[in-house]
XYZ file of C-alpha atoms in Angstrom:
683
model
C 86.873 119.735 119.840
C 86.343 121.290 116.585
C 88.900 121.376 113.768
C 89.624 125.035 114.445
C 89.917 124.640 118.077
C 92.544 122.041 117.548
C 94.441 124.355 115.113
C 94.276 127.083 117.444
C 95.837 125.144 120.169
C 98.618 124.115 117.928
C 99.589 127.648 117.094
C 99.388 128.985 120.769
C 101.469 125.845 121.845
C 104.077 127.101 119.023
C 103.896 130.649 120.387
C 104.459 129.246 124.189
C 107.282 127.253 123.058
C 108.725 130.245 121.048
C 108.602 132.293 124.392
C 110.294 129.784 126.493
C 112.978 129.545 123.715
C 113.659 133.378 123.807
C 113.576 133.439 127.916
C 116.138 130.516 127.505
C 118.586 132.437 125.212
C 118.585 132.135 121.736
C 121.805 130.105 120.675
C 122.305 128.400 124.024
C 122.180 124.578 124.180
C 119.483 124.873 126.688
C 117.132 126.607 124.553
C 117.650 124.149 121.458
C 114.950 121.773 122.740
C 112.440 124.283 123.054
C 113.066 125.418 119.274
C 112.846 121.904 118.133
C 109.623 121.527 119.779
C 108.429 124.700 118.324
C 109.298 123.841 114.781
C 107.464 120.522 115.271
C 104.225 121.823 116.529
C 103.833 124.715 114.035
C 104.758 122.160 111.065
C 101.724 120.314 111.928
C 99.722 123.591 112.376
C 101.279 124.603 109.048
C 99.914 121.547 107.095
C 96.426 122.046 108.111
C 96.026 125.252 106.693
C 95.185 125.429 102.992
C 97.549 127.255 100.623
C 96.077 130.724 99.819
C 94.519 131.275 103.340
C 95.720 134.193 105.242
C 96.422 132.464 108.253
C 99.091 130.081 106.207
C 101.136 133.291 105.480
C 101.533 134.155 109.188
C 102.131 130.509 110.327
C 104.756 130.524 107.355
C 106.309 133.649 108.705
C 106.772 132.313 112.262
C 107.893 128.699 111.284
C 110.582 130.383 108.722
C 111.762 132.521 111.760
C 112.255 129.583 113.883
C 114.085 127.622 111.275
C 116.145 130.656 110.439
C 117.093 130.695 114.006
C 118.233 126.976 114.092
C 120.311 127.487 110.930
C 122.087 130.859 112.142
C 122.590 130.317 115.782
C 122.406 126.377 116.224
C 124.791 124.635 113.688
C 124.042 125.791 110.286
C 122.151 123.078 108.796
C 121.641 123.697 104.901
C 118.270 122.276 104.942
C 116.976 124.497 107.750
C 118.243 127.536 105.334
C 116.662 126.213 102.227
C 113.438 125.587 104.280
C 113.485 128.861 106.172
C 113.869 130.610 102.695
C 110.987 128.927 101.302
C 108.787 129.392 104.177
C 109.523 133.156 104.446
C 109.378 133.684 100.787
C 105.917 132.298 100.705
C 104.893 134.439 103.636
C 105.895 137.784 101.906
C 103.760 136.841 99.088
C 100.655 137.441 101.330
C 99.340 140.914 100.972
C 97.821 142.614 104.157
C 100.266 141.476 106.531
C 101.117 143.662 109.555
C 104.405 145.883 109.190
C 105.930 144.161 112.200
C 105.179 140.766 110.692
C 106.666 141.393 107.325
C 109.488 143.618 108.583
C 110.847 140.958 110.722
C 110.503 138.273 107.906
C 112.454 140.498 105.451
C 115.334 140.785 108.010
C 115.450 136.983 108.752
C 114.943 136.064 105.018
C 117.998 138.605 104.059
C 120.418 137.061 106.756
C 119.543 133.539 105.565
C 120.281 134.818 101.900
C 123.782 136.017 103.172
C 124.477 133.102 105.154
C 125.673 131.395 101.910
C 128.124 133.657 101.102
C 129.235 134.197 104.695
C 129.880 130.330 105.195
C 132.201 130.528 102.258
C 134.596 133.249 104.175
C 135.739 130.258 106.163
C 136.558 128.129 103.241
C 140.315 128.200 101.652
C 138.699 129.527 98.374
C 137.461 132.587 99.954
C 140.982 134.304 99.305
C 140.898 133.490 95.905
C 139.179 135.507 92.945
C 136.084 134.590 91.251
C 133.322 133.963 93.495
C 129.956 132.040 92.431
C 127.471 134.517 90.877
C 124.678 133.116 92.849
C 126.546 134.590 96.042
C 126.339 137.976 94.512
C 122.691 137.614 93.709
C 121.537 136.597 97.238
C 123.313 139.541 98.610
C 121.662 141.874 96.257
C 118.380 140.732 97.321
C 119.364 140.855 100.849
C 120.313 144.331 100.451
C 117.040 145.256 99.011
C 115.007 143.220 101.774
C 117.014 145.316 104.534
C 116.310 148.441 102.646
C 112.594 147.990 102.361
C 112.481 147.873 106.245
C 115.382 150.775 106.858
C 113.917 153.154 104.419
C 110.202 152.209 104.303
C 107.601 153.487 106.785
C 108.765 153.395 110.327
C 107.415 150.050 112.182
C 109.832 150.206 115.047
C 112.871 151.566 116.186
C 114.352 148.228 116.992
C 113.717 146.735 113.468
C 114.699 150.028 111.845
C 118.056 150.213 113.713
C 118.690 146.503 112.897
C 117.836 146.759 109.370
C 120.258 149.916 109.081
C 123.137 148.162 110.476
C 122.437 145.122 108.163
C 122.377 146.994 105.056
C 125.863 148.272 105.892
C 127.170 144.670 106.736
C 125.537 143.519 103.486
C 126.851 146.161 101.407
C 130.534 145.619 102.561
C 129.988 141.775 101.787
C 128.714 142.577 98.482
C 131.859 144.566 97.893
C 133.910 141.343 99.116
C 132.142 139.023 96.529
C 131.566 141.418 93.664
C 135.005 141.906 92.548
C 137.425 139.729 90.525
C 140.911 140.393 92.422
C 140.218 137.979 95.651
C 139.827 139.118 99.067
C 139.651 142.848 99.891
C 141.048 143.023 103.574
C 140.035 146.538 104.141
C 136.370 145.727 103.386
C 136.458 142.612 105.489
C 137.731 144.734 108.465
C 134.807 147.157 107.645
C 132.389 144.229 107.720
C 133.703 142.875 111.178
C 133.229 145.988 112.830
C 129.719 146.449 111.660
C 128.793 143.192 112.498
C 130.073 143.646 116.016
C 127.958 146.890 116.089
C 124.971 144.658 115.142
C 125.783 142.118 118.019
C 126.084 144.959 120.589
C 122.638 146.151 119.601
C 121.107 142.645 119.878
C 123.206 141.670 122.970
C 120.811 140.316 125.545
C 117.535 139.884 123.569
C 118.590 137.634 120.381
C 116.759 138.528 117.253
C 113.048 139.667 117.540
C 110.905 137.312 115.950
C 107.739 138.353 113.753
C 104.707 138.297 116.017
C 102.799 135.119 116.264
C 99.668 134.917 114.122
C 96.803 136.864 115.315
C 94.520 133.551 115.971
C 91.237 135.175 116.997
C 91.112 136.988 113.601
C 90.733 133.404 111.696
C 89.722 131.109 114.405
C 86.787 131.323 116.303
C 87.381 131.203 120.314
C 86.236 127.974 121.964
C 83.554 129.619 123.892
C 82.178 133.123 124.354
C 84.262 135.852 126.035
C 83.202 137.111 129.344
C 80.890 139.899 129.374
C 83.063 142.263 131.735
C 86.340 143.518 130.311
C 89.583 142.345 131.345
C 91.507 144.308 133.992
C 94.028 146.309 132.170
C 97.427 145.745 132.998
C 99.100 148.559 135.563
C 101.326 150.836 133.443
C 105.046 149.566 133.742
C 104.359 146.056 133.626
C 106.953 144.390 131.743
C 105.924 142.396 128.900
C 107.350 139.017 127.603
C 110.131 139.012 125.034
C 108.185 136.628 122.910
C 105.570 137.331 120.209
C 102.953 139.826 121.035
C 99.945 137.961 122.421
C 101.764 135.270 124.123
C 101.611 135.232 128.168
C 104.598 136.360 130.272
C 104.571 133.064 131.781
C 102.835 130.230 129.879
C 102.597 128.194 133.385
C 100.272 130.883 134.589
C 98.656 131.480 131.100
C 94.961 131.823 131.225
C 92.275 131.442 128.640
C 93.468 133.445 125.447
C 91.538 136.801 124.948
C 90.814 137.855 121.196
C 92.336 141.193 120.583
C 90.676 143.426 117.981
C 91.989 144.199 114.721
C 94.064 147.589 114.488
C 93.523 149.008 111.170
C 96.639 150.693 109.655
C 96.774 154.246 108.659
C 97.265 154.942 104.990
C 100.736 155.670 104.034
C 100.159 159.536 103.185
C 98.826 159.881 106.618
C 101.852 158.242 108.652
C 104.522 160.152 110.433
C 107.485 160.968 108.327
C 110.427 158.760 108.868
C 113.337 160.080 110.916
C 116.003 159.307 108.078
C 118.438 161.900 106.869
C 117.971 162.597 103.370
C 120.946 161.364 101.592
C 120.874 162.223 97.425
C 122.861 159.138 96.785
C 120.146 156.759 97.673
C 115.969 156.881 97.476
C 113.500 154.064 98.034
C 110.171 154.590 96.361
C 107.807 152.617 98.914
C 104.546 153.360 97.048
C 103.328 155.679 94.294
C 105.411 157.429 91.529
C 109.049 158.510 91.682
C 109.180 162.269 92.920
C 109.777 164.566 89.901
C 113.418 166.035 90.060
C 114.361 163.584 92.617
C 117.543 161.244 92.594
C 117.148 158.189 90.446
C 116.311 155.149 92.679
C 118.923 152.444 92.770
C 117.720 149.598 90.608
C 116.441 146.621 92.773
C 117.643 143.445 91.794
C 115.164 140.549 90.672
C 113.868 138.301 93.208
C 115.583 135.101 93.685
C 113.231 132.293 92.100
C 111.425 129.851 94.556
C 113.312 126.549 95.213
C 112.286 124.097 92.522
C 110.620 120.830 93.382
C 113.546 118.784 91.993
C 116.093 120.567 94.444
C 113.758 119.653 97.345
C 113.394 115.895 96.393
C 117.088 115.725 96.180
C 117.316 117.271 99.799
C 115.062 114.625 100.804
C 116.949 111.819 99.432
C 120.224 112.890 100.626
C 121.304 112.972 104.474
C 119.072 111.722 107.164
C 116.634 114.411 108.113
C 114.228 113.882 111.176
C 110.828 112.955 110.556
C 109.728 116.709 111.030
C 112.270 117.904 108.590
C 111.064 115.187 106.010
C 107.575 116.561 106.295
C 108.658 120.172 106.181
C 110.687 119.364 102.897
C 107.741 117.248 101.636
C 105.286 119.979 102.295
C 107.357 122.496 100.519
C 107.911 120.243 97.438
C 104.182 119.844 96.673
C 103.952 123.799 96.508
C 107.334 124.319 94.797
C 107.535 125.064 91.019
C 107.812 121.841 89.052
C 105.775 119.624 91.715
C 103.905 116.691 90.666
C 100.769 114.711 91.911
C 103.302 112.039 93.154
C 104.876 114.399 95.261
C 101.961 114.550 97.488
C 102.235 110.657 97.961
C 105.794 111.433 99.217
C 103.968 113.839 101.810
C 101.689 111.389 102.672
C 104.132 108.676 103.668
C 106.365 111.299 105.520
C 103.023 112.267 107.529
C 102.170 108.616 108.241
C 106.064 108.052 109.193
C 105.608 110.911 111.726
C 102.308 109.505 113.245
C 104.000 106.424 113.854
C 107.244 107.981 115.492
C 105.095 110.488 117.728
C 102.914 107.321 118.757
C 99.618 109.388 119.239
C 97.266 111.630 117.439
C 95.122 114.630 118.632
C 92.055 113.849 120.630
C 89.996 115.186 117.774
C 91.641 112.838 115.198
C 92.619 115.662 113.007
C 96.482 114.895 113.009
C 98.907 113.379 110.459
C 96.777 110.482 109.473
C 94.022 112.689 108.508
C 96.348 115.240 106.725
C 97.725 112.014 104.936
C 94.342 111.161 103.795
C 93.632 114.703 102.542
C 96.873 114.018 100.352
C 95.436 110.847 98.744
C 91.986 112.544 98.223
C 93.637 115.630 96.188
C 95.433 113.334 93.741
C 92.396 110.649 93.404
C 91.570 111.920 90.092
C 95.163 111.919 88.989
C 95.734 108.237 90.116
C 94.392 106.152 86.797
C 97.199 108.264 84.749
C 99.811 107.544 87.303
C 102.490 104.669 86.591
C 102.198 101.248 87.872
C 104.833 101.873 90.853
C 102.805 105.227 92.038
C 99.451 103.469 91.996
C 100.896 100.692 94.032
C 102.360 103.271 96.495
C 99.022 104.996 96.978
C 97.346 101.278 97.552
C 100.019 100.873 100.339
C 99.388 104.435 101.724
C 95.607 103.655 101.844
C 96.208 100.496 103.549
C 97.786 102.542 106.398
C 94.959 104.919 106.891
C 91.787 104.092 108.750
C 88.400 103.972 107.084
C 87.568 103.975 103.466
C 90.067 105.469 100.901
C 89.204 106.981 97.676
C 90.928 104.750 95.422
C 87.846 102.648 94.308
C 85.911 105.810 93.416
C 88.962 107.197 91.437
C 89.173 104.252 89.289
C 85.264 103.628 88.715
C 85.249 105.014 85.303
C 87.858 102.627 84.218
C 85.961 99.667 85.762
C 82.972 100.662 83.989
C 84.555 100.798 80.677
C 86.636 97.251 81.288
C 82.917 95.898 81.777
C 81.903 97.313 78.274
C 85.152 95.932 76.806
C 84.688 92.546 78.415
C 87.738 92.636 80.536
C 87.797 91.139 83.966
C 90.801 92.779 85.440
C 93.556 95.200 85.140
C 96.338 93.581 86.699
C 99.221 95.859 88.630
C 102.391 94.205 90.304
C 100.593 93.469 93.477
C 96.901 94.214 93.006
C 94.296 93.969 90.615
C 91.413 96.132 89.758
C 88.223 93.903 88.807
C 85.635 95.020 86.271
C 83.484 95.195 89.633
C 85.582 98.137 90.755
C 87.082 96.555 93.939
C 90.892 95.958 94.300
C 92.258 92.241 95.028
C 95.603 90.791 95.890
C 97.831 89.214 93.318
C 99.275 86.089 94.028
C 103.193 86.103 92.835
C 103.338 83.818 89.705
C 99.627 83.332 89.412
C 98.373 81.975 85.939
C 95.598 84.275 84.526
C 93.017 83.154 82.371
C 90.167 85.117 80.211
C 90.661 88.616 78.945
C 92.618 90.961 81.249
C 94.702 93.836 80.808
C 98.074 94.503 82.532
C 100.575 97.142 83.441
C 103.067 94.453 84.047
C 104.097 91.182 82.484
C 101.697 87.981 83.712
C 101.946 84.319 82.997
C 98.996 82.034 81.999
C 96.712 81.417 78.913
C 95.164 84.706 79.153
C 94.114 87.123 76.485
C 96.229 90.062 77.575
C 96.307 93.545 76.698
C 99.368 95.387 77.855
C 98.819 99.088 78.766
C 101.106 101.815 80.575
C 98.162 103.103 82.984
C 94.560 102.880 83.357
C 93.936 106.004 81.974
C 95.507 104.978 78.915
C 93.345 101.870 78.977
C 90.186 103.914 79.203
C 91.071 106.200 76.146
C 91.747 103.319 73.897
C 88.663 101.497 74.785
C 86.802 104.935 74.284
C 88.457 105.305 70.950
C 87.039 101.984 69.271
C 88.414 99.995 66.191
C 87.976 100.302 62.515
C 87.034 97.127 60.730
C 90.444 95.196 60.146
C 90.433 95.184 56.362
C 88.798 98.593 55.582
C 91.781 100.347 54.843
C 94.914 98.205 55.199
C 98.450 99.774 54.467
C 101.682 97.675 53.891
C 105.169 99.397 54.175
C 107.708 96.874 52.803
C 111.537 96.792 52.546
C 111.735 100.807 51.537
C 115.629 100.484 51.604
C 115.830 97.277 49.602
C 117.503 95.439 52.680
C 114.753 93.274 53.809
C 113.798 90.867 51.071
C 111.730 88.566 53.392
C 109.440 91.778 54.272
C 108.841 92.094 50.344
C 107.898 88.513 50.089
C 105.756 88.692 53.021
C 103.742 91.641 52.041
C 103.405 90.257 48.739
C 101.740 87.042 50.086
C 99.749 88.572 52.722
C 98.267 91.116 50.406
C 97.049 88.667 48.096
C 95.812 86.227 50.471
C 93.979 88.644 52.950
C 93.964 92.466 51.629
C 93.670 92.378 47.389
C 92.611 96.162 48.062
C 95.398 97.544 50.157
C 97.832 100.158 49.934
C 101.358 99.041 49.148
C 104.451 101.401 49.953
C 108.177 100.407 49.259
C 109.081 97.592 47.399
C 105.868 95.513 47.174
C 106.555 94.210 43.625
C 102.924 94.768 42.702
C 100.192 97.511 43.252
C 102.748 99.927 44.561
C 101.531 103.303 45.732
C 104.677 104.984 46.835
C 108.253 104.584 47.814
C 107.571 104.799 51.660
C 108.842 108.362 52.286
C 108.161 109.826 55.794
C 105.403 112.118 54.100
C 103.674 108.939 52.795
C 103.530 106.905 55.644
C 102.295 109.735 57.864
C 99.423 110.340 55.285
C 98.440 106.601 56.144
C 98.396 106.537 59.736
C 95.011 106.276 59.858
C 94.831 102.960 58.371
C 92.602 100.140 59.846
C 95.636 97.861 60.041
C 99.364 99.156 59.209
C 101.585 96.518 58.543
C 105.517 97.544 58.953
C 108.070 95.654 57.168
C 111.127 98.163 57.514
C 113.994 98.643 59.825
C 113.528 100.486 63.381
C 116.527 102.220 65.094
C 117.264 101.854 68.748
C 115.145 105.192 69.437
C 112.198 103.766 67.574
C 112.352 105.603 64.644
C 111.188 103.860 61.376
C 113.844 103.434 58.503
C 112.151 104.591 55.356
C 112.990 105.416 51.682
C 116.040 107.441 50.677
C 117.864 107.283 54.088
C 115.114 109.132 55.802
C 113.393 108.294 59.155
C 110.044 108.992 60.817
C 110.580 109.600 64.658
C 108.334 108.538 67.186
C 107.708 112.188 68.262
C 106.361 113.061 64.798
C 104.178 109.987 64.864
C 102.610 110.801 68.260
C 101.464 114.271 67.113
C 99.573 112.922 64.140
C 96.205 111.847 65.833
C 93.203 111.964 63.759
C 89.659 111.750 65.002
C 87.400 108.752 64.862
C 88.213 104.815 65.529
C 91.964 103.449 65.643
C 93.367 100.816 63.831
C 96.091 98.143 64.553
C 99.556 98.440 63.890
C 101.839 95.484 63.378
C 105.762 96.067 63.910
C 108.769 94.377 62.556
C 110.370 91.519 64.341
C 112.550 93.446 66.729
C 112.263 94.786 70.337
C 113.273 98.035 69.494
C 110.029 98.837 68.115
C 108.164 98.012 71.210
C 109.440 101.037 73.264
C 108.894 104.534 72.219
C 107.370 103.469 68.380
C 104.711 101.479 70.213
C 103.800 104.299 72.490
C 103.733 106.906 69.694
C 101.353 104.783 67.718
C 99.045 104.411 70.349
C 99.130 108.061 71.072
C 98.870 108.988 67.412
C 95.570 107.037 67.073
C 96.041 103.500 66.793
C 94.076 101.324 69.433
C 96.414 98.318 69.349
C 99.873 97.597 68.609
C 101.312 93.926 67.814
C 104.758 93.673 68.298
C 107.782 91.119 69.382
C 109.397 91.126 72.792
C 112.681 89.585 71.341
C 114.222 89.245 67.802
C 113.246 85.826 65.976
C 114.318 84.319 62.781
C 112.933 85.718 59.564
C 111.156 82.390 58.644
C 109.648 82.381 62.236
C 108.529 86.033 61.765
C 106.998 85.145 58.278
C 104.959 82.119 59.928
C 103.640 84.281 62.927
C 102.555 87.009 60.355
C 100.622 84.722 58.220
C 98.937 82.970 61.491
C 98.318 86.501 63.087
C 96.450 88.064 59.844
C 94.478 84.679 59.311
C 93.419 85.233 63.237
C 92.500 88.708 62.203
C 90.810 88.397 59.245
C 89.549 84.947 58.426
C 88.576 84.436 62.243
C 87.648 87.678 63.071
C 89.363 87.976 66.429
C 90.292 90.861 68.358
C 93.826 91.927 68.196
C 94.661 90.775 71.847
C 92.622 87.364 70.912
C 94.657 87.019 67.877
C 97.873 87.222 69.749
C 96.576 84.727 72.417
C 95.693 82.369 69.401
C 98.950 82.561 67.707
C 100.870 81.943 70.866
C 98.580 79.031 71.623
C 99.062 77.540 68.499
C 102.890 77.865 68.513
C 102.971 76.288 71.922
C 100.945 73.432 70.872
C 103.372 70.337 69.798
C 100.313 68.477 68.051
C 99.669 71.800 66.151
C 97.978 71.212 62.595
C 98.801 74.004 59.732
C 95.645 75.945 58.608
C 94.224 74.646 55.433
C 95.439 77.835 53.218
C 98.999 78.036 54.703
C 101.349 78.833 52.233
C 103.558 76.038 51.107
C 106.728 77.954 51.967
C 105.780 77.899 55.439
C 104.912 74.234 55.903
C 108.689 73.107 56.768
C 109.661 75.690 59.147
C 108.606 73.486 62.229
C 111.096 70.806 60.913
C 113.891 73.178 61.401
C 112.809 75.406 64.122
C 111.245 74.236 67.790
C 108.085 76.486 67.620
C 106.970 75.707 70.940
C 110.211 77.076 72.527
C 109.102 80.198 74.554
C 111.717 82.050 72.457
C 109.395 81.761 69.558
C 106.064 81.006 70.924
C 105.842 83.564 73.944
C 107.421 86.875 71.901
C 104.211 88.106 70.530
C 102.463 90.620 72.469
C 99.540 93.058 72.288
C 99.908 96.435 73.457
C 96.652 98.381 73.583
C 93.187 96.799 73.502
């Protein structure tokens, strides 16, 4: 069975269940099971039609009508109202739909918009002045939708009659919520009378749904139709009350027969609507406003689509069924403000429904296939996602049969890792190897060699901390300048850190005699360390920052000024990057470190915890020794300093300044509070 035939079967099954629901009596307890089953079947069909396909608009219209019925007639679940509004809004965005389909969708959408205001009528606050502005906007849009059916080209007497009555009800309701003086009981009585008349019109038949999608127009029939024409039904044969094209009795339904498409006539050739002219109201359906005619009533702006953030909140609150969870997740991926991670949520919901249902269609194109498609669509985004989302994608891939696209998505990252000499990129529970494969991570494992990591790890490895795989790829490709080519030191710009002035003096004399000095550097000074001066040197081969850092990560510079991470991040210059060395405070490793990497540096070295100034001075000396004299990469230099501090038999280097030689007598340098705080972000 082909994919098209399976989709055809799902839509026809939805038509059959909708027909059963209508025959059982909309709103009755016995009909509810058919309604729930129809929603479940059509939800699966909806997931299988790509956005933009014409069939999706027709399935969205039918599914929105079903959600509307469940909200309006079977309990008023707010999630059903939200989902129904979203689906019907989506369906009306498809041009070329039949007038019956679009007219029915407008009537149901308008009633769902009014439902929020009518629900408030039963609350104690209904009698008080000052209703929410959202109620009035919803009712204004409902009136506009009803008028498009009532005043537009005639579709059917049933739809036109219902639309006219709904206009009257909505306008009366609008008068109730639009004033500032509380409840108007006269208008309330008129509205009740109009609603009773509407119920009389619809008694015995419920609300007429939009017709089911014309499947033969989109999906080829499973076999060639018979050569002989079907025998026409005798005149007067009663038709089913369900959507057109569905059999009167599902148990006796034969092979569905494709119906030829009936092109609509141009608007100027259609019959004139039998609507009495009222100079106080006019609807312009198409074309310019008639000259000399009455000014049309301004139409309210349509309400915006439900944002993805609101739909995510609906999924987190309450306890929706598996089908409702899928519906909300599917709506979220198409809503304004959606993110690639929303498709992971949809994939999880689809897999949960597969396990709940316990079976897949015979052709294998069910929930698991849809979940795999979700993963495929965001494969290119996975390297840029945070570690927890990559881990979630790995878990989803493990639940899917066959090969998942994760290794292909990270192939470019693995190739760059091989070029940089990194053997793995470590996530909390998995590691991407340089060969491009994923391996499990043993909790508490001690790593060795050169690795990159998105999470803290233990061992003697040379570790490059990165936020995402995409960041690692960018930094490897950026390259690095020779370490002593253009060194810049920022020292004590506010005259409140004398140790920083002394450190910079010693480091420049020993390792960078031709460097640039900003702030209180004692000798070879090139500026006061204002924000403009520091910004001008953000392309340094090494930038040593001996200044304060605020809790937000801003640099505390001369004359009480600051340089924020946001300003640093937009200062990127082309070409290879340098190494930034941060003050000994953990506040510098957050937003400031990320801004420096974004702004053009390849590596940022800092402290995960505050240390004594004497320890920081010794660590700086050993670090610059490893970078300049030993020629190590930044991550290798950090690993060498950490190893030297942990070694109880450590020997000071020959050129170690005399001021640093007695520090280990007063401080236990092998303590993890000293030996384990230096880290390298970047590569």
